[in-house]
Short mmCIF file of C-alpha atoms in Angstrom, two decimals:
data_model
loop_
_atom_site.label_atom_id
_atom_site.label_comp_id
_atom_site.label_asym_id
_atom_site.label_seq_id
_atom_site.Cartn_x
_atom_site.Cartn_y
_atom_site.Cartn_z
CA UNK A 976 1.77 10.54 -3.27
CA UNK A 977 1.86 10.53 -7.06
CA UNK A 978 4.72 13.02 -7.03
CA UNK A 979 6.70 10.69 -4.76
CA UNK A 980 5.98 7.72 -7.02
CA UNK A 981 7.09 9.81 -10.01
CA UNK A 982 10.27 10.88 -8.23
CA UNK A 983 11.23 7.23 -7.73
CA UNK A 984 10.26 6.15 -11.26
CA UNK A 985 12.42 8.86 -12.85
CA UNK A 986 15.57 7.79 -11.01
CA UNK A 987 18.05 5.44 -12.68
CA UNK A 988 18.70 3.82 -9.28
CA UNK A 989 15.68 4.01 -6.97
CA UNK A 990 17.84 3.10 -3.97
CA UNK A 991 20.51 5.79 -4.50
CA UNK A 992 20.57 8.59 -1.93
CA UNK A 993 18.33 11.55 -2.69
CA UNK A 994 19.89 14.64 -4.20
CA UNK A 995 19.53 17.83 -2.13
CA UNK A 996 16.82 19.05 -4.51
CA UNK A 997 14.92 15.75 -4.20
CA UNK A 998 15.21 15.87 -0.41
CA UNK A 999 13.76 19.42 -0.41
CA UNK A 1000 10.89 18.20 -2.59
CA UNK A 1001 10.13 15.34 -0.22
CA UNK A 1002 10.22 17.75 2.75
CA UNK A 1003 7.82 20.10 1.00
CA UNK A 1004 5.43 17.21 0.25
CA UNK A 1005 5.72 16.01 3.88
CA UNK A 1006 4.43 19.40 5.05
CA UNK A 1007 1.07 18.43 3.48
CA UNK A 1008 1.36 14.63 3.62
CA UNK A 1009 2.99 13.52 6.90
CA UNK A 1010 3.52 9.95 5.67
CA UNK A 1011 5.60 11.12 2.67
CA UNK A 1012 8.93 9.70 3.99
CA UNK A 1013 7.33 6.29 4.56
CA UNK A 1014 5.64 6.32 1.15
CA UNK A 1015 8.94 7.23 -0.51
CA UNK A 1016 10.64 4.28 1.22
CA UNK A 1017 7.82 1.97 0.12
CA UNK A 1018 8.00 3.16 -3.50
CA UNK A 1019 11.78 2.73 -3.47
CA UNK A 1020 11.38 -0.85 -2.23
CA UNK A 1021 8.78 -1.61 -4.93
CA UNK A 1022 9.59 0.63 -7.92
CA UNK A 1023 7.02 1.07 -10.67
CA UNK A 1024 7.72 -1.29 -13.55
CA UNK A 1025 4.43 -0.63 -15.32
CA UNK A 1026 3.43 -4.29 -15.11
CA UNK A 1027 0.10 -4.05 -13.29
CA UNK A 1028 -2.45 -6.48 -14.69
CA UNK A 1029 -5.21 -5.03 -16.81
CA UNK A 1030 -8.39 -4.26 -14.83
CA UNK A 1031 -10.16 -7.09 -16.68
CA UNK A 1032 -7.90 -9.53 -14.81
CA UNK A 1033 -9.19 -8.27 -11.45
CA UNK A 1034 -12.64 -8.54 -9.95
CA UNK A 1035 -11.99 -5.44 -7.81
CA UNK A 1036 -11.63 -1.94 -9.22
CA UNK A 1037 -8.06 -0.67 -8.72
CA UNK A 1038 -9.45 2.87 -8.42
CA UNK A 1039 -11.47 1.74 -5.39
CA UNK A 1040 -8.32 0.27 -3.81
CA UNK A 1041 -6.39 3.47 -4.53
CA UNK A 1042 -9.17 5.63 -3.05
CA UNK A 1043 -9.34 3.47 0.10
CA UNK A 1044 -5.56 3.66 0.58
CA UNK A 1045 -5.36 7.40 0.12
CA UNK A 1046 -8.60 8.05 1.99
CA UNK A 1047 -7.36 5.87 4.86
CA UNK A 1048 -10.60 3.88 4.83
CA UNK A 1049 -10.80 0.31 6.12
CA UNK A 1050 -11.89 -2.32 3.61
CA UNK A 1051 -13.00 -5.92 3.62
CA UNK A 1052 -12.87 -8.49 0.85
CA UNK A 1053 -12.72 -12.18 0.09
CA UNK A 1054 -9.14 -13.31 -0.55
CA UNK A 1055 -7.78 -16.46 -2.13
CA UNK A 1056 -4.08 -16.90 -1.37
CA UNK A 1057 -1.78 -19.18 -3.35
CA UNK A 1058 -1.79 -21.60 -0.41
CA UNK A 1059 -4.73 -22.22 1.86
CA UNK A 1060 -8.48 -21.78 1.68
CA UNK A 1061 -10.24 -18.53 0.79
CA UNK A 1062 -10.79 -16.13 3.69
CA UNK A 1063 -12.65 -12.92 4.44
CA UNK A 1064 -10.26 -10.10 5.32
CA UNK A 1065 -10.82 -6.77 7.06
CA UNK A 1066 -7.76 -4.60 6.56
CA UNK A 1067 -6.38 -1.11 6.83
CA UNK A 1068 -5.03 -0.57 3.29
CA UNK A 1069 -1.77 1.37 3.38
CA UNK A 1070 -0.65 1.61 -0.25
CA UNK A 1071 -0.57 -0.03 -3.67
CA UNK A 1072 2.76 -1.11 -5.13
CA UNK A 1073 4.04 -3.30 -7.97
CA UNK A 1074 4.54 -6.86 -6.83
CA UNK A 1075 6.12 -9.70 -8.76
CA UNK A 1076 2.71 -10.89 -9.98
CA UNK A 1077 0.81 -7.61 -10.29
CA UNK A 1078 -0.88 -4.95 -8.22
CA UNK A 1079 -0.09 -5.48 -4.56
CA UNK A 1080 -1.74 -3.81 -1.58
CA UNK A 1081 0.24 -3.56 1.66
CA UNK A 1082 -2.03 -3.44 4.69
CA UNK A 1083 -2.60 -4.12 8.36
CA UNK A 1084 -4.73 -7.30 8.48
CA UNK A 1085 -7.23 -7.64 11.30
CA UNK A 1086 -7.63 -11.40 10.75
CA UNK A 1087 -3.90 -12.10 11.11
CA UNK A 1088 -3.13 -9.25 13.51
CA UNK A 1089 -0.11 -8.32 11.43
CA UNK A 1090 1.05 -6.56 8.29
CA UNK A 1091 0.24 -8.42 5.09
CA UNK A 1092 0.45 -8.03 1.33
CA UNK A 1093 -2.52 -8.82 -0.91
CA UNK A 1094 -2.55 -9.23 -4.67
CA UNK A 1095 -5.51 -7.37 -6.17
CA UNK A 1096 -6.27 -10.17 -8.63
CA UNK A 1097 -6.84 -12.54 -5.67
CA UNK A 1098 -9.46 -10.22 -4.10
CA UNK A 1099 -13.22 -10.35 -4.61
CA UNK A 1100 -16.22 -8.47 -3.23
CA UNK A 1101 -14.31 -5.39 -2.06
CA UNK A 1102 -16.28 -3.24 0.37
CA UNK A 1103 -15.06 0.11 1.66
CA UNK A 1104 -16.04 0.41 5.32
CA UNK A 1105 -16.91 3.52 7.30
CA UNK A 1106 -14.25 5.15 9.41
CA UNK A 1107 -10.77 6.50 8.89
CA UNK A 1108 -7.32 5.60 10.14
CA UNK A 1109 -5.71 8.75 8.67
CA UNK A 1110 -4.21 9.76 12.02
CA UNK A 1111 -2.39 6.40 12.19
CA UNK A 1112 -1.38 5.98 8.54
CA UNK A 1113 2.21 7.27 8.89
CA UNK A 1114 2.78 5.08 11.97
CA UNK A 1115 1.30 2.03 10.24
CA UNK A 1116 3.48 2.57 7.16
CA UNK A 1117 6.56 2.97 9.36
CA UNK A 1118 5.66 -0.25 11.19
CA UNK A 1119 5.23 -2.12 7.92
CA UNK A 1120 8.58 -0.88 6.64
CA UNK A 1121 10.36 -1.68 9.91
CA UNK A 1122 8.65 -5.03 10.42
CA UNK A 1123 8.03 -3.72 13.92
CA UNK A 1124 5.32 -4.34 16.49
CA UNK A 1125 1.67 -4.26 15.46
CA UNK A 1126 -0.38 -1.15 16.09
CA UNK A 1127 -2.18 -1.06 19.42
CA UNK A 1128 -5.65 -0.19 18.15
CA UNK A 1129 -6.39 -2.61 15.32
#
């Protein structure tokens, strides 16, 4: 996944078509990481601008979020959105990207029964839960990117 993120960050125009060499690289990565095409599309939609808030601004450890995303482990946390009361969320974390206000996690949210985006600095009391959704990660990422129907088993 880091190679895909690097591929996007090195491009002058993240949305430009891939060169043949870049396409071969993505195909090679996809042989080991089936969700590589979806991750590439996600990174192209949210290119790395290096503006993540410092860890001191977050009560959750970004390394824990990264590990949960890439380990395909469900998590739960308290979340305070800009609007509305705080809530407890149980989510399937799909990936971390750069949002307008900092580190953003895209996920399938069990509370809302839909795809959601969560700013890390609005999370508290992160808990990594047992289990894995690795077999569904590529499908979930594709659904998030397409804005399609929710997964059947969440």
